[in-house]
Amino acid sequence: MKAATQELLDLLNDTKKQLEHLRVLGVEGVRAVTLNEPVTSHTAEVSSSLFGDLAPAPVALTPSTETFEQIHCEIGDCTRCPLHQERTHVVHTEGNRKARLMFVGEAPGADEDAQARPFVGRAGQLLTKIIEAIGLKREEVLIGNVNRCRPPGNRAPTAEEASMCKPFLLREIAVVQPEVIVVLGNTAMKNLLDTREGITRLRGRFQDYKGIKVMPTFHPAYLLRDPSKKRETWEDLKKVRDYLDSHKQ
Ligand code: URA
Ligand code: URA
């Protein structure tokens, strides 16, 4: 066996011992399965079961008792990132604060900036139709953006701008705890899920954010430019509708 492999196995065995300590101490999220069996070099199958073991336990969302008013008040007349310089209004998340379904876009455009409401321009009107196509009303869902200020010329927010604004969205998500989040387009998806994968690869497949199902799909502005992509978006939204229908209490 190669030295590096042995080193890796030793490291893994040590880690397992430490995990066993944590489990004995009652630390949540550490699973007991096979912790007592030392790792051997039946590499292929062992390492797959092993990595299964050591995969981080999924982090659950910590429910929050904040209100949107508190969060929006804290955002205030925000100057945390450069996008504040050319905005007219900070555009907050709107809709049903008991929603089972949330839509997350990238950032406000000109209409949203003028009206201080998310998704009210052409892309927003298409989003409203998409929501209605799965049997819901716009008022029944929650609608927000990763960034709350309009980028100059509608450029995509940078990763840094997104990282300044996203914590407020995550706090709203912890308040509402929607069952499904539909994330719209490449930029919103990358920023919400911290992934490098592109929308074309991930769309249509449920992803996870702290136990919440996340469905990436195309941005409605993209559908306006290429209506042939509406069919795929419809497939993605049907999966969301079916999930919600089969988890009704
Ligand atoms: N595009 C977005 O990503 N968000 C909006 O609110 C409007 C257009
Ligand atoms: N690129 C994007 O940014 N969004 C889409 O929805 C599709 C391609």
PDB file of C-alpha atoms and ligand atoms in Angstrom:
ATOM      1  CA  MET A   1       0.000   0.000   0.000  1.00  0.00           C
ATOM      2  CA  LYS A   2       1.226   3.450  -0.807  1.00  0.00           C
ATOM      3  CA  ALA A   3       2.467   5.505   2.117  1.00  0.00           C
ATOM      4  CA  ALA A   4       0.004   8.285   1.372  1.00  0.00           C
ATOM      5  CA  THR A   5      -2.919   5.878   1.508  1.00  0.00           C
ATOM      6  CA  GLN A   6      -1.724   4.509   4.848  1.00  0.00           C
ATOM      7  CA  GLU A   7      -1.361   8.016   6.158  1.00  0.00           C
ATOM      8  CA  LEU A   8      -4.887   8.813   5.072  1.00  0.00           C
ATOM      9  CA  LEU A   9      -6.234   5.668   6.709  1.00  0.00           C
ATOM     10  CA  ASP A  10      -4.411   6.503   9.956  1.00  0.00           C
ATOM     11  CA  LEU A  11      -5.836   9.981   9.877  1.00  0.00           C
ATOM     12  CA  LEU A  12      -9.318   8.647   9.291  1.00  0.00           C
ATOM     13  CA  ASN A  13      -8.975   6.141  12.113  1.00  0.00           C
ATOM     14  CA  ASP A  14      -7.884   8.935  14.452  1.00  0.00           C
ATOM     15  CA  THR A  15     -10.807  11.041  13.354  1.00  0.00           C
ATOM     16  CA  LYS A  16     -13.172   8.175  14.006  1.00  0.00           C
ATOM     17  CA  LYS A  17     -11.796   7.790  17.530  1.00  0.00           C
ATOM     18  CA  GLN A  18     -12.372  11.479  18.133  1.00  0.00           C
ATOM     19  CA  LEU A  19     -15.879  11.212  16.742  1.00  0.00           C
ATOM     20  CA  GLU A  20     -16.508   8.298  19.088  1.00  0.00           C
ATOM     21  CA  HIS A  21     -15.521  10.511  22.028  1.00  0.00           C
ATOM     22  CA  LEU A  22     -17.935  13.168  20.844  1.00  0.00           C
ATOM     23  CA  ARG A  23     -20.681  10.606  20.408  1.00  0.00           C
ATOM     24  CA  VAL A  24     -20.119   9.250  23.908  1.00  0.00           C
ATOM     25  CA  LEU A  25     -20.326  12.828  25.174  1.00  0.00           C
ATOM     26  CA  GLY A  26     -23.721  13.062  23.515  1.00  0.00           C
ATOM     27  CA  VAL A  27     -22.774  15.587  20.870  1.00  0.00           C
ATOM     28  CA  GLU A  28     -25.568  15.725  18.322  1.00  0.00           C
ATOM     29  CA  GLY A  29     -25.086  14.705  14.740  1.00  0.00           C
ATOM     30  CA  VAL A  30     -22.348  12.118  15.302  1.00  0.00           C
ATOM     31  CA  ARG A  31     -23.549   8.759  14.090  1.00  0.00           C
ATOM     32  CA  ALA A  32     -22.552   5.543  15.786  1.00  0.00           C
ATOM     33  CA  VAL A  33     -22.396   3.352  12.677  1.00  0.00           C
ATOM     34  CA  THR A  34     -19.098   1.446  12.320  1.00  0.00           C
ATOM     35  CA  LEU A  35     -17.238   3.902  14.524  1.00  0.00           C
ATOM     36  CA  ASN A  36     -15.669   1.033  16.408  1.00  0.00           C
ATOM     37  CA  GLU A  37     -14.404  -0.809  13.401  1.00  0.00           C
ATOM     38  CA  PRO A  38     -10.875   0.178  12.419  1.00  0.00           C
ATOM     39  CA  VAL A  39     -10.433   1.169   8.796  1.00  0.00           C
ATOM     40  CA  THR A  40      -8.618  -1.389   6.684  1.00  0.00           C
ATOM     41  CA  SER A  41      -7.233  -1.160   3.212  1.00  0.00           C
ATOM     42  CA  HIS A  42     -10.092  -2.825   1.352  1.00  0.00           C
ATOM     43  CA  THR A  43      -9.953   0.589  -0.101  1.00  0.00           C
ATOM     44  CA  ALA A  44     -12.746   0.992  -2.626  1.00  0.00           C
ATOM     45  CA  GLU A  45     -15.746  -0.256  -0.663  1.00  0.00           C
ATOM     46  CA  VAL A  46     -14.342   0.614   2.753  1.00  0.00           C
ATOM     47  CA  SER A  47     -13.559   4.168   1.834  1.00  0.00           C
ATOM     48  CA  SER A  48     -16.984   4.720   0.357  1.00  0.00           C
ATOM     49  CA  SER A  49     -18.658   3.476   3.534  1.00  0.00           C
ATOM     50  CA  LEU A  50     -16.076   5.419   5.495  1.00  0.00           C
ATOM     51  CA  PHE A  51     -16.632   8.705   3.732  1.00  0.00           C
ATOM     52  CA  GLY A  52     -20.324   8.114   4.190  1.00  0.00           C
ATOM     53  CA  ASP A  53     -19.576   7.919   7.920  1.00  0.00           C
ATOM     54  CA  LEU A  54     -17.466  11.008   8.042  1.00  0.00           C
ATOM     55  CA  ALA A  55     -19.651  13.133   5.798  1.00  0.00           C
ATOM     56  CA  PRO A  56     -20.618  16.176   7.858  1.00  0.00           C
ATOM     57  CA  ALA A  57     -24.031  15.805   9.437  1.00  0.00           C
ATOM     58  CA  PRO A  58     -26.460  18.101   7.644  1.00  0.00           C
ATOM     59  CA  VAL A  59     -26.775  21.451   9.394  1.00  0.00           C
ATOM     60  CA  ALA A  60     -30.392  22.118  10.246  1.00  0.00           C
ATOM     61  CA  LEU A  61     -31.879  25.575  10.027  1.00  0.00           C
ATOM     62  CA  THR A  62     -32.086  27.273  13.407  1.00  0.00           C
ATOM     63  CA  PRO A  63     -35.609  28.691  13.601  1.00  0.00           C
ATOM     64  CA  SER A  64     -35.735  32.400  14.378  1.00  0.00           C
ATOM     65  CA  THR A  65     -38.287  34.469  16.270  1.00  0.00           C
ATOM     66  CA  GLU A  66     -37.163  37.773  14.752  1.00  0.00           C
ATOM     67  CA  THR A  67     -39.648  39.783  12.717  1.00  0.00           C
ATOM     68  CA  PHE A  68     -39.112  41.113   9.204  1.00  0.00           C
ATOM     69  CA  GLU A  69     -39.587  44.604  10.679  1.00  0.00           C
ATOM     70  CA  GLN A  70     -36.618  44.071  12.992  1.00  0.00           C
ATOM     71  CA  ILE A  71     -34.470  42.784  10.141  1.00  0.00           C
ATOM     72  CA  HIS A  72     -35.467  45.623   7.792  1.00  0.00           C
ATOM     73  CA  CYS A  73     -34.897  48.172  10.529  1.00  0.00           C
ATOM     74  CA  GLU A  74     -31.384  46.817  11.050  1.00  0.00           C
ATOM     75  CA  ILE A  75     -30.707  47.045   7.302  1.00  0.00           C
ATOM     76  CA  GLY A  76     -31.823  50.662   7.526  1.00  0.00           C
ATOM     77  CA  ASP A  77     -30.479  53.152   5.007  1.00  0.00           C
ATOM     78  CA  CYS A  78     -27.781  50.620   4.181  1.00  0.00           C
ATOM     79  CA  THR A  79     -24.317  51.637   3.001  1.00  0.00           C
ATOM     80  CA  ARG A  80     -22.589  48.306   3.684  1.00  0.00           C
ATOM     81  CA  CYS A  81     -21.686  47.668   0.023  1.00  0.00           C
ATOM     82  CA  PRO A  82     -21.019  49.872  -3.031  1.00  0.00           C
ATOM     83  CA  LEU A  83     -24.439  49.117  -4.524  1.00  0.00           C
ATOM     84  CA  HIS A  84     -25.977  51.699  -2.188  1.00  0.00           C
ATOM     85  CA  GLN A  85     -24.437  54.532  -4.225  1.00  0.00           C
ATOM     86  CA  GLU A  86     -26.801  54.347  -7.175  1.00  0.00           C
ATOM     87  CA  ARG A  87     -29.928  52.849  -5.686  1.00  0.00           C
ATOM     88  CA  THR A  88     -33.159  54.727  -5.075  1.00  0.00           C
ATOM     89  CA  HIS A  89     -34.737  52.215  -2.675  1.00  0.00           C
ATOM     90  CA  VAL A  90     -33.641  49.198  -0.694  1.00  0.00           C
ATOM     91  CA  VAL A  91     -35.914  46.413  -1.981  1.00  0.00           C
ATOM     92  CA  HIS A  92     -36.955  44.015   0.768  1.00  0.00           C
ATOM     93  CA  THR A  93     -38.448  40.536   0.575  1.00  0.00           C
ATOM     94  CA  GLU A  94     -42.247  40.661   0.307  1.00  0.00           C
ATOM     95  CA  GLY A  95     -45.181  38.310   0.527  1.00  0.00           C
ATOM     96  CA  ASN A  96     -46.639  35.747   2.878  1.00  0.00           C
ATOM     97  CA  ARG A  97     -44.532  35.348   6.007  1.00  0.00           C
ATOM     98  CA  LYS A  98     -46.037  31.903   6.527  1.00  0.00           C
ATOM     99  CA  ALA A  99     -45.290  30.830   2.956  1.00  0.00           C
ATOM    100  CA  ARG A 100     -44.410  27.227   2.156  1.00  0.00           C
ATOM    101  CA  LEU A 101     -42.718  28.420  -1.040  1.00  0.00           C
ATOM    102  CA  MET A 102     -40.169  31.186  -1.582  1.00  0.00           C
ATOM    103  CA  PHE A 103     -38.620  32.622  -4.758  1.00  0.00           C
ATOM    104  CA  VAL A 104     -35.149  34.162  -4.643  1.00  0.00           C
ATOM    105  CA  GLY A 105     -33.760  36.332  -7.434  1.00  0.00           C
ATOM    106  CA  GLU A 106     -30.512  38.170  -7.968  1.00  0.00           C
ATOM    107  CA  ALA A 107     -31.063  41.883  -7.376  1.00  0.00           C
ATOM    108  CA  PRO A 108     -33.616  44.591  -8.158  1.00  0.00           C
ATOM    109  CA  GLY A 109     -33.842  46.097 -11.645  1.00  0.00           C
ATOM    110  CA  ALA A 110     -34.993  49.602 -12.593  1.00  0.00           C
ATOM    111  CA  ASP A 111     -38.703  49.010 -11.889  1.00  0.00           C
ATOM    112  CA  GLU A 112     -38.001  47.348  -8.559  1.00  0.00           C
ATOM    113  CA  ASP A 113     -35.623  50.144  -7.559  1.00  0.00           C
ATOM    114  CA  ALA A 114     -38.284  52.749  -8.402  1.00  0.00           C
ATOM    115  CA  GLN A 115     -41.170  50.957  -6.638  1.00  0.00           C
ATOM    116  CA  ALA A 116     -39.230  49.421  -3.716  1.00  0.00           C
ATOM    117  CA  ARG A 117     -40.781  46.025  -4.478  1.00  0.00           C
ATOM    118  CA  PRO A 118     -39.145  42.858  -5.826  1.00  0.00           C
ATOM    119  CA  PHE A 119     -40.052  41.413  -9.226  1.00  0.00           C
ATOM    120  CA  VAL A 120     -42.504  44.039 -10.466  1.00  0.00           C
ATOM    121  CA  GLY A 121     -40.974  44.701 -13.918  1.00  0.00           C
ATOM    122  CA  ARG A 122     -41.303  42.503 -17.012  1.00  0.00           C
ATOM    123  CA  ALA A 123     -39.401  39.608 -15.450  1.00  0.00           C
ATOM    124  CA  GLY A 124     -41.580  40.002 -12.361  1.00  0.00           C
ATOM    125  CA  GLN A 125     -44.760  39.817 -14.398  1.00  0.00           C
ATOM    126  CA  LEU A 126     -43.522  36.568 -15.918  1.00  0.00           C
ATOM    127  CA  LEU A 127     -42.650  35.299 -12.432  1.00  0.00           C
ATOM    128  CA  THR A 128     -46.207  36.085 -11.302  1.00  0.00           C
ATOM    129  CA  LYS A 129     -47.521  33.972 -14.218  1.00  0.00           C
ATOM    130  CA  ILE A 130     -45.155  31.138 -13.293  1.00  0.00           C
ATOM    131  CA  ILE A 131     -46.458  31.219  -9.714  1.00  0.00           C
ATOM    132  CA  GLU A 132     -50.045  31.147 -10.959  1.00  0.00           C
ATOM    133  CA  ALA A 133     -49.223  28.255 -13.309  1.00  0.00           C
ATOM    134  CA  ILE A 134     -48.581  26.031 -10.283  1.00  0.00           C
ATOM    135  CA  GLY A 135     -51.893  27.010  -8.732  1.00  0.00           C
ATOM    136  CA  LEU A 136     -50.706  29.699  -6.299  1.00  0.00           C
ATOM    137  CA  LYS A 137     -51.233  33.419  -6.013  1.00  0.00           C
ATOM    138  CA  ARG A 138     -48.322  35.826  -5.798  1.00  0.00           C
ATOM    139  CA  GLU A 139     -49.497  36.936  -2.326  1.00  0.00           C
ATOM    140  CA  GLU A 140     -49.321  33.344  -1.054  1.00  0.00           C
ATOM    141  CA  VAL A 141     -45.570  32.971  -1.626  1.00  0.00           C
ATOM    142  CA  LEU A 142     -42.522  34.889  -0.466  1.00  0.00           C
ATOM    143  CA  ILE A 143     -40.406  36.788  -3.008  1.00  0.00           C
ATOM    144  CA  GLY A 144     -36.955  38.236  -2.426  1.00  0.00           C
ATOM    145  CA  ASN A 145     -33.484  38.765  -3.809  1.00  0.00           C
ATOM    146  CA  VAL A 146     -29.977  37.968  -2.614  1.00  0.00           C
ATOM    147  CA  ASN A 147     -29.086  41.677  -3.110  1.00  0.00           C
ATOM    148  CA  ARG A 148     -31.494  44.466  -2.171  1.00  0.00           C
ATOM    149  CA  CYS A 149     -30.008  47.348  -4.166  1.00  0.00           C
ATOM    150  CA  ARG A 150     -30.050  47.754  -7.932  1.00  0.00           C
ATOM    151  CA  PRO A 151     -26.599  47.294  -9.496  1.00  0.00           C
ATOM    152  CA  PRO A 152     -25.653  50.058 -11.967  1.00  0.00           C
ATOM    153  CA  GLY A 153     -26.680  49.061 -15.499  1.00  0.00           C
ATOM    154  CA  ASN A 154     -28.202  45.846 -14.073  1.00  0.00           C
ATOM    155  CA  ARG A 155     -24.817  44.140 -13.877  1.00  0.00           C
ATOM    156  CA  ALA A 156     -24.648  41.038 -11.706  1.00  0.00           C
ATOM    157  CA  PRO A 157     -23.743  41.761  -8.074  1.00  0.00           C
ATOM    158  CA  THR A 158     -20.203  40.657  -7.237  1.00  0.00           C
ATOM    159  CA  ALA A 159     -19.626  37.762  -4.841  1.00  0.00           C
ATOM    160  CA  GLU A 160     -18.528  40.289  -2.239  1.00  0.00           C
ATOM    161  CA  GLU A 161     -21.629  42.445  -2.648  1.00  0.00           C
ATOM    162  CA  ALA A 162     -23.722  39.292  -2.363  1.00  0.00           C
ATOM    163  CA  SER A 163     -21.931  38.218   0.802  1.00  0.00           C
ATOM    164  CA  MET A 164     -22.711  41.572   2.452  1.00  0.00           C
ATOM    165  CA  CYS A 165     -26.431  41.347   1.754  1.00  0.00           C
ATOM    166  CA  LYS A 166     -27.169  37.627   1.902  1.00  0.00           C
ATOM    167  CA  PRO A 167     -27.161  37.282   5.723  1.00  0.00           C
ATOM    168  CA  PHE A 168     -30.382  39.327   5.879  1.00  0.00           C
ATOM    169  CA  LEU A 169     -32.077  37.002   3.392  1.00  0.00           C
ATOM    170  CA  LEU A 170     -30.904  34.000   5.406  1.00  0.00           C
ATOM    171  CA  ARG A 171     -32.396  35.568   8.547  1.00  0.00           C
ATOM    172  CA  GLU A 172     -35.732  36.001   6.761  1.00  0.00           C
ATOM    173  CA  ILE A 173     -35.551  32.379   5.637  1.00  0.00           C
ATOM    174  CA  ALA A 174     -34.986  31.336   9.264  1.00  0.00           C
ATOM    175  CA  VAL A 175     -38.081  33.336  10.274  1.00  0.00           C
ATOM    176  CA  VAL A 176     -40.393  31.888   7.616  1.00  0.00           C
ATOM    177  CA  GLN A 177     -38.822  28.454   7.232  1.00  0.00           C
ATOM    178  CA  PRO A 178     -40.336  27.804   3.807  1.00  0.00           C
ATOM    179  CA  GLU A 179     -40.429  24.182   2.721  1.00  0.00           C
ATOM    180  CA  VAL A 180     -39.139  24.934  -0.773  1.00  0.00           C
ATOM    181  CA  ILE A 181     -37.025  27.762  -2.190  1.00  0.00           C
ATOM    182  CA  VAL A 182     -36.935  28.287  -5.950  1.00  0.00           C
ATOM    183  CA  VAL A 183     -33.718  30.058  -6.818  1.00  0.00           C
ATOM    184  CA  LEU A 184     -33.850  32.010 -10.065  1.00  0.00           C
ATOM    185  CA  GLY A 185     -30.871  32.024 -12.420  1.00  0.00           C
ATOM    186  CA  ASN A 186     -27.162  31.508 -12.243  1.00  0.00           C
ATOM    187  CA  THR A 187     -26.082  34.409 -10.043  1.00  0.00           C
ATOM    188  CA  ALA A 188     -28.762  33.927  -7.397  1.00  0.00           C
ATOM    189  CA  MET A 189     -28.083  30.200  -7.318  1.00  0.00           C
ATOM    190  CA  LYS A 190     -24.318  30.579  -6.973  1.00  0.00           C
ATOM    191  CA  ASN A 191     -24.721  33.179  -4.276  1.00  0.00           C
ATOM    192  CA  LEU A 192     -27.406  31.379  -2.288  1.00  0.00           C
ATOM    193  CA  LEU A 193     -25.898  27.892  -2.479  1.00  0.00           C
ATOM    194  CA  ASP A 194     -22.197  28.866  -2.515  1.00  0.00           C
ATOM    195  CA  THR A 195     -21.678  26.607  -5.491  1.00  0.00           C
ATOM    196  CA  ARG A 196     -19.469  26.894  -8.565  1.00  0.00           C
ATOM    197  CA  GLU A 197     -21.804  24.742 -10.617  1.00  0.00           C
ATOM    198  CA  GLY A 198     -23.809  26.447 -13.332  1.00  0.00           C
ATOM    199  CA  ILE A 199     -27.569  26.723 -13.552  1.00  0.00           C
ATOM    200  CA  THR A 200     -27.744  24.560 -16.680  1.00  0.00           C
ATOM    201  CA  ARG A 201     -26.250  21.644 -14.736  1.00  0.00           C
ATOM    202  CA  LEU A 202     -28.107  22.049 -11.454  1.00  0.00           C
ATOM    203  CA  ARG A 203     -31.544  23.180 -12.613  1.00  0.00           C
ATOM    204  CA  GLY A 204     -34.362  20.731 -12.188  1.00  0.00           C
ATOM    205  CA  ARG A 205     -32.682  18.879  -9.316  1.00  0.00           C
ATOM    206  CA  PHE A 206     -33.516  19.619  -5.685  1.00  0.00           C
ATOM    207  CA  GLN A 207     -30.561  20.973  -3.721  1.00  0.00           C
ATOM    208  CA  ASP A 208     -30.428  21.505   0.037  1.00  0.00           C
ATOM    209  CA  TYR A 209     -30.162  24.573   2.213  1.00  0.00           C
ATOM    210  CA  LYS A 210     -30.216  23.487   5.858  1.00  0.00           C
ATOM    211  CA  GLY A 211     -32.979  20.966   5.313  1.00  0.00           C
ATOM    212  CA  ILE A 212     -34.978  23.209   2.966  1.00  0.00           C
ATOM    213  CA  LYS A 213     -35.444  21.912  -0.579  1.00  0.00           C
ATOM    214  CA  VAL A 214     -33.925  24.320  -3.099  1.00  0.00           C
ATOM    215  CA  MET A 215     -34.925  24.091  -6.756  1.00  0.00           C
ATOM    216  CA  PRO A 216     -32.659  26.005  -9.141  1.00  0.00           C
ATOM    217  CA  THR A 217     -34.330  27.090 -12.346  1.00  0.00           C
ATOM    218  CA  PHE A 218     -33.837  29.687 -15.068  1.00  0.00           C
ATOM    219  CA  HIS A 219     -34.321  33.360 -14.312  1.00  0.00           C
ATOM    220  CA  PRO A 220     -37.509  34.822 -15.816  1.00  0.00           C
ATOM    221  CA  ALA A 221     -35.414  37.554 -17.498  1.00  0.00           C
ATOM    222  CA  TYR A 222     -33.547  34.766 -19.291  1.00  0.00           C
ATOM    223  CA  LEU A 223     -36.867  33.236 -20.355  1.00  0.00           C
ATOM    224  CA  LEU A 224     -37.840  36.589 -21.864  1.00  0.00           C
ATOM    225  CA  ARG A 225     -34.673  36.477 -23.959  1.00  0.00           C
ATOM    226  CA  ASP A 226     -35.033  32.777 -24.849  1.00  0.00           C
ATOM    227  CA  PRO A 227     -38.664  31.625 -24.574  1.00  0.00           C
ATOM    228  CA  SER A 228     -37.683  28.094 -25.662  1.00  0.00           C
ATOM    229  CA  LYS A 229     -36.344  27.601 -22.121  1.00  0.00           C
ATOM    230  CA  LYS A 230     -39.824  27.979 -20.634  1.00  0.00           C
ATOM    231  CA  ARG A 231     -40.465  24.282 -21.139  1.00  0.00           C
ATOM    232  CA  GLU A 232     -37.600  23.308 -18.823  1.00  0.00           C
ATOM    233  CA  THR A 233     -38.675  25.885 -16.253  1.00  0.00           C
ATOM    234  CA  TRP A 234     -42.156  24.388 -16.326  1.00  0.00           C
ATOM    235  CA  GLU A 235     -40.684  20.909 -15.697  1.00  0.00           C
ATOM    236  CA  ASP A 236     -38.771  22.298 -12.695  1.00  0.00           C
ATOM    237  CA  LEU A 237     -41.823  24.054 -11.276  1.00  0.00           C
ATOM    238  CA  LYS A 238     -43.965  20.929 -11.643  1.00  0.00           C
ATOM    239  CA  LYS A 239     -41.471  19.137  -9.393  1.00  0.00           C
ATOM    240  CA  VAL A 240     -41.910  21.919  -6.841  1.00  0.00           C
ATOM    241  CA  ARG A 241     -45.713  21.742  -7.086  1.00  0.00           C
ATOM    242  CA  ASP A 242     -45.656  17.937  -6.710  1.00  0.00           C
ATOM    243  CA  TYR A 243     -43.361  18.148  -3.687  1.00  0.00           C
ATOM    244  CA  LEU A 244     -45.613  20.702  -1.983  1.00  0.00           C
ATOM    245  CA  ASP A 245     -48.757  18.712  -2.830  1.00  0.00           C
ATOM    246  CA  SER A 246     -47.322  15.505  -1.406  1.00  0.00           C
ATOM    247  CA  HIS A 247     -46.174  17.178   1.852  1.00  0.00           C
ATOM    248  CA  LYS A 248     -49.400  18.962   2.791  1.00  0.00           C
ATOM    249  CA  GLN A 249     -50.414  18.439   6.382  1.00  0.00           C
TER     250      GLN A 249
HETATM  251  N1  URA B   1     -34.559  40.432 -11.388  1.00  0.00           N
HETATM  252  C1  URA B   1     -34.245  39.978 -10.163  1.00  0.00           C
HETATM  253  O1  URA B   1     -33.354  39.150 -10.006  1.00  0.00           O
HETATM  254  N2  URA B   1     -34.923  40.453  -9.130  1.00  0.00           N
HETATM  255  C2  URA B   1     -35.914  41.350  -9.224  1.00  0.00           C
HETATM  256  O2  URA B   1     -36.485  41.718  -8.210  1.00  0.00           O
HETATM  257  C3  URA B   1     -36.238  41.803 -10.515  1.00  0.00           C
HETATM  258  C4  URA B   1     -35.551  41.346 -11.578  1.00  0.00           C
HETATM  259  N1  URA B   2     -27.869  32.367 -17.142  1.00  0.00           N
HETATM  260  C1  URA B   2     -28.372  33.031 -16.093  1.00  0.00           C
HETATM  261  O1  URA B   2     -27.728  33.871 -15.490  1.00  0.00           O
HETATM  262  N2  URA B   2     -29.612  32.741 -15.680  1.00  0.00           N
HETATM  263  C2  URA B   2     -30.371  31.812 -16.289  1.00  0.00           C
HETATM  264  O2  URA B   2     -31.493  31.599 -15.860  1.00  0.00           O
HETATM  265  C3  URA B   2     -29.826  31.120 -17.388  1.00  0.00           C
HETATM  266  C4  URA B   2     -28.567  31.409 -17.794  1.00  0.00           C
END
